[in-house]
């Protein structure tokens, strides 16, 4: 009882710093990335959970106290081999297919074809171009369409495609706004790109 009470007191402060933004994003691209992550995890759990359960079962079933059936001459089972190899193989094929399609659909250089589920990009709204420069200990955001810039603070209208052009002044930096889209690196002497959209107003 003491352990449960101690866990109830200790766990909330430890988890207080956790932010579930990766699993509850604010943009369409980030939502599709979350769906890819969740579906891959669930597919892997189809193998992981039974293996963990069977490990505990075999440890219990063949423990010294239970004295499980001793079969020193048993060496092969075709049906067991089929299950052991076919199930993980099917999971790997599924994860591979999902990842391959997701990787191409979520290519950061690919212009957006949707701003939400079944919501096409409006033809009359051009993407918002943002030049992103990684400086020492800060980020510079330049909006060439509006002739303004900001440091460490980016803004974008809701439901308007945003096209980030990223580079770095000196060293490689990771540009990561999990509510908006995935991580992409800004490197000196090179330009990278990230297409995204924000669907919910926020900070």
Short mmCIF file of C-alpha atoms in Angstrom, two decimals:
data_model
loop_
_atom_site.label_atom_id
_atom_site.label_comp_id
_atom_site.label_asym_id
_atom_site.label_seq_id
_atom_site.Cartn_x
_atom_site.Cartn_y
_atom_site.Cartn_z
CA UNK A 1 0.00 0.00 0.00
CA UNK A 2 2.88 2.34 0.78
CA UNK A 3 4.38 1.76 -2.67
CA UNK A 4 1.13 2.70 -4.41
CA UNK A 5 0.81 5.85 -2.33
CA UNK A 6 4.45 6.75 -3.03
CA UNK A 7 3.96 6.17 -6.78
CA UNK A 8 0.83 8.35 -6.72
CA UNK A 9 2.87 11.15 -5.12
CA UNK A 10 6.04 10.79 -7.20
CA UNK A 11 4.70 10.13 -10.72
CA UNK A 12 2.68 13.34 -11.29
CA UNK A 13 5.67 15.69 -10.73
CA UNK A 14 7.85 13.48 -12.95
CA UNK A 15 5.28 13.55 -15.75
CA UNK A 16 4.45 17.24 -15.33
CA UNK A 17 7.12 18.25 -17.85
CA UNK A 18 5.73 15.91 -20.53
CA UNK A 19 4.05 17.61 -23.45
CA UNK A 20 1.91 15.38 -25.66
CA UNK A 21 2.16 17.75 -28.64
CA UNK A 22 3.54 14.98 -30.88
CA UNK A 23 0.38 12.94 -30.31
CA UNK A 24 -2.00 15.94 -30.45
CA UNK A 25 -0.59 18.22 -33.17
CA UNK A 26 -2.12 21.38 -34.60
CA UNK A 27 -1.29 20.93 -38.30
CA UNK A 28 -2.34 18.51 -41.03
CA UNK A 29 1.21 17.31 -41.84
CA UNK A 30 1.96 16.72 -38.15
CA UNK A 31 -1.32 14.78 -37.84
CA UNK A 32 -0.32 12.49 -40.72
CA UNK A 33 3.10 11.98 -39.11
CA UNK A 34 1.38 11.12 -35.82
CA UNK A 35 -0.87 8.61 -37.59
CA UNK A 36 2.19 6.99 -39.18
CA UNK A 37 3.91 6.76 -35.78
CA UNK A 38 0.83 5.34 -34.02
CA UNK A 39 0.03 2.76 -36.73
CA UNK A 40 3.66 1.56 -36.84
CA UNK A 41 3.74 1.25 -33.04
CA UNK A 42 0.46 -0.71 -32.97
CA UNK A 43 1.70 -3.06 -35.69
CA UNK A 44 4.90 -3.71 -33.72
CA UNK A 45 2.88 -4.33 -30.56
CA UNK A 46 1.09 -7.17 -32.39
CA UNK A 47 4.38 -9.06 -32.04
CA UNK A 48 5.84 -7.52 -28.89
CA UNK A 49 2.82 -8.10 -26.60
CA UNK A 50 2.35 -11.82 -27.44
CA UNK A 51 6.10 -12.43 -27.10
CA UNK A 52 6.18 -10.79 -23.66
CA UNK A 53 3.06 -12.71 -22.62
CA UNK A 54 4.46 -16.03 -23.85
CA UNK A 55 7.76 -15.36 -22.08
CA UNK A 56 5.91 -14.99 -18.77
CA UNK A 57 3.72 -17.99 -19.58
CA UNK A 58 6.67 -20.29 -20.35
CA UNK A 59 8.51 -19.15 -17.23
CA UNK A 60 5.42 -20.04 -15.18
CA UNK A 61 4.44 -23.19 -17.10
CA UNK A 62 7.87 -24.81 -16.98
CA UNK A 63 8.95 -23.61 -13.56
CA UNK A 64 10.44 -26.13 -11.15
CA UNK A 65 7.33 -26.10 -8.96
CA UNK A 66 4.97 -26.97 -11.80
CA UNK A 67 7.31 -29.60 -13.28
CA UNK A 68 6.16 -29.19 -16.89
CA UNK A 69 6.25 -32.11 -19.29
CA UNK A 70 9.86 -33.02 -20.10
CA UNK A 71 10.42 -33.81 -23.79
CA UNK A 72 14.16 -34.07 -24.45
CA UNK A 73 13.68 -35.53 -27.96
CA UNK A 74 11.33 -32.80 -29.25
CA UNK A 75 13.10 -30.73 -31.88
CA UNK A 76 10.73 -29.43 -34.59
CA UNK A 77 7.18 -28.26 -35.28
CA UNK A 78 6.27 -27.04 -38.79
CA UNK A 79 3.16 -25.19 -37.60
CA UNK A 80 5.14 -23.47 -34.83
CA UNK A 81 7.91 -22.48 -37.28
CA UNK A 82 5.28 -21.10 -39.64
CA UNK A 83 3.78 -18.89 -36.92
CA UNK A 84 7.20 -17.79 -35.60
CA UNK A 85 8.42 -16.68 -39.04
CA UNK A 86 5.24 -15.72 -40.92
CA UNK A 87 3.71 -13.35 -38.34
CA UNK A 88 6.79 -11.08 -37.96
CA UNK A 89 7.37 -11.19 -41.72
CA UNK A 90 3.83 -9.98 -42.40
CA UNK A 91 4.21 -7.21 -39.81
CA UNK A 92 7.52 -6.11 -41.37
CA UNK A 93 5.93 -6.05 -44.84
CA UNK A 94 3.02 -3.93 -43.52
CA UNK A 95 5.30 -1.50 -41.68
CA UNK A 96 7.57 -1.27 -44.74
CA UNK A 97 4.63 -0.45 -47.03
CA UNK A 98 3.19 2.13 -44.62
CA UNK A 99 6.61 3.74 -44.08
CA UNK A 100 7.45 3.82 -47.80
CA UNK A 101 4.17 5.50 -48.75
CA UNK A 102 4.28 7.81 -45.72
CA UNK A 103 7.86 8.85 -46.48
CA UNK A 104 6.94 9.92 -50.01
CA UNK A 105 3.66 11.58 -49.05
CA UNK A 106 5.32 13.46 -46.17
CA UNK A 107 8.43 14.54 -48.07
CA UNK A 108 9.25 18.00 -46.62
CA UNK A 109 10.08 19.32 -50.12
CA UNK A 110 6.71 18.25 -51.52
CA UNK A 111 4.21 21.13 -51.88
CA UNK A 112 0.98 20.62 -49.96
CA UNK A 113 -1.99 19.18 -51.80
CA UNK A 114 -4.28 19.42 -48.74
CA UNK A 115 -4.59 21.69 -45.73
CA UNK A 116 -6.73 19.18 -43.83
CA UNK A 117 -8.73 15.99 -44.24
CA UNK A 118 -10.59 16.31 -47.56
CA UNK A 119 -9.69 20.01 -47.71
CA UNK A 120 -7.75 20.97 -50.81
CA UNK A 121 -5.33 23.89 -50.85
CA UNK A 122 -7.28 27.00 -51.97
CA UNK A 123 -6.13 28.04 -55.46
CA UNK A 124 -6.38 31.76 -54.66
CA UNK A 125 -4.13 31.66 -51.57
CA UNK A 126 -0.37 31.55 -52.26
CA UNK A 127 1.89 29.80 -49.72
CA UNK A 128 3.49 31.94 -47.04
CA UNK A 129 7.25 31.98 -47.69
CA UNK A 130 9.44 32.09 -44.59
CA UNK A 131 13.24 32.29 -44.84
CA UNK A 132 14.65 30.60 -41.74
CA UNK A 133 18.27 31.20 -40.74
CA UNK A 134 19.83 29.36 -37.81
CA UNK A 135 22.14 31.79 -36.00
CA UNK A 136 24.23 31.20 -32.88
CA UNK A 137 21.71 30.46 -30.11
CA UNK A 138 18.75 31.92 -32.02
CA UNK A 139 16.57 31.63 -35.11
CA UNK A 140 15.93 34.40 -37.63
CA UNK A 141 12.60 34.31 -39.51
CA UNK A 142 12.34 36.52 -42.60
CA UNK A 143 9.03 37.11 -44.40
CA UNK A 144 10.04 38.37 -47.88
CA UNK A 145 6.41 38.81 -49.02
CA UNK A 146 5.87 41.32 -46.20
CA UNK A 147 9.35 42.80 -45.78
CA UNK A 148 9.57 41.95 -42.05
CA UNK A 149 11.67 39.66 -39.88
CA UNK A 150 11.61 38.32 -36.33
CA UNK A 151 13.99 36.55 -33.98
CA UNK A 152 12.95 33.36 -32.14
CA UNK A 153 9.28 34.04 -32.89
CA UNK A 154 7.50 32.78 -36.02
CA UNK A 155 3.91 33.47 -37.02
CA UNK A 156 1.65 32.02 -39.69
CA UNK A 157 -2.05 32.33 -40.48
CA UNK A 158 -4.36 29.37 -39.84
CA UNK A 159 -5.10 27.12 -42.85
CA UNK A 160 -2.55 28.80 -45.11
CA UNK A 161 0.29 26.66 -46.51
CA UNK A 162 3.68 27.69 -45.16
CA UNK A 163 6.88 27.11 -47.13
CA UNK A 164 10.00 27.30 -44.96
CA UNK A 165 13.40 27.75 -46.63
CA UNK A 166 16.07 26.81 -44.10
CA UNK A 167 19.77 27.46 -43.88
CA UNK A 168 22.36 28.06 -41.16
CA UNK A 169 24.97 30.72 -40.52
CA UNK A 170 27.59 28.47 -38.94
CA UNK A 171 26.72 25.00 -37.61
CA UNK A 172 24.02 22.43 -38.33
CA UNK A 173 20.82 22.98 -36.34
CA UNK A 174 17.59 20.99 -36.01
CA UNK A 175 14.41 22.91 -36.82
CA UNK A 176 11.57 21.14 -35.01
CA UNK A 177 8.06 22.44 -34.40
CA UNK A 178 6.20 19.22 -33.50
CA UNK A 179 2.75 20.85 -33.60
CA UNK A 180 3.41 21.89 -37.21
CA UNK A 181 5.57 19.25 -38.92
CA UNK A 182 8.57 16.99 -38.44
CA UNK A 183 12.21 17.78 -37.77
CA UNK A 184 14.49 19.02 -40.54
CA UNK A 185 18.08 20.22 -40.37
CA UNK A 186 19.42 23.63 -41.33
CA UNK A 187 22.99 23.42 -42.63
CA UNK A 188 25.52 26.11 -43.59
CA UNK A 189 26.01 26.58 -47.31
CA UNK A 190 22.86 24.61 -48.09
CA UNK A 191 19.14 25.31 -48.32
CA UNK A 192 16.54 22.90 -47.06
CA UNK A 193 12.78 23.16 -47.29
CA UNK A 194 9.74 22.30 -45.21
CA UNK A 195 6.12 22.58 -46.33
CA UNK A 196 3.51 22.65 -43.58
CA UNK A 197 0.23 24.13 -42.44
CA UNK A 198 -1.22 25.09 -39.07
CA UNK A 199 -4.93 24.35 -38.60
CA UNK A 200 -5.46 25.51 -35.03
CA UNK A 201 -4.56 28.91 -33.60
CA UNK A 202 -2.03 28.69 -30.79
CA UNK A 203 1.43 29.58 -29.57
#
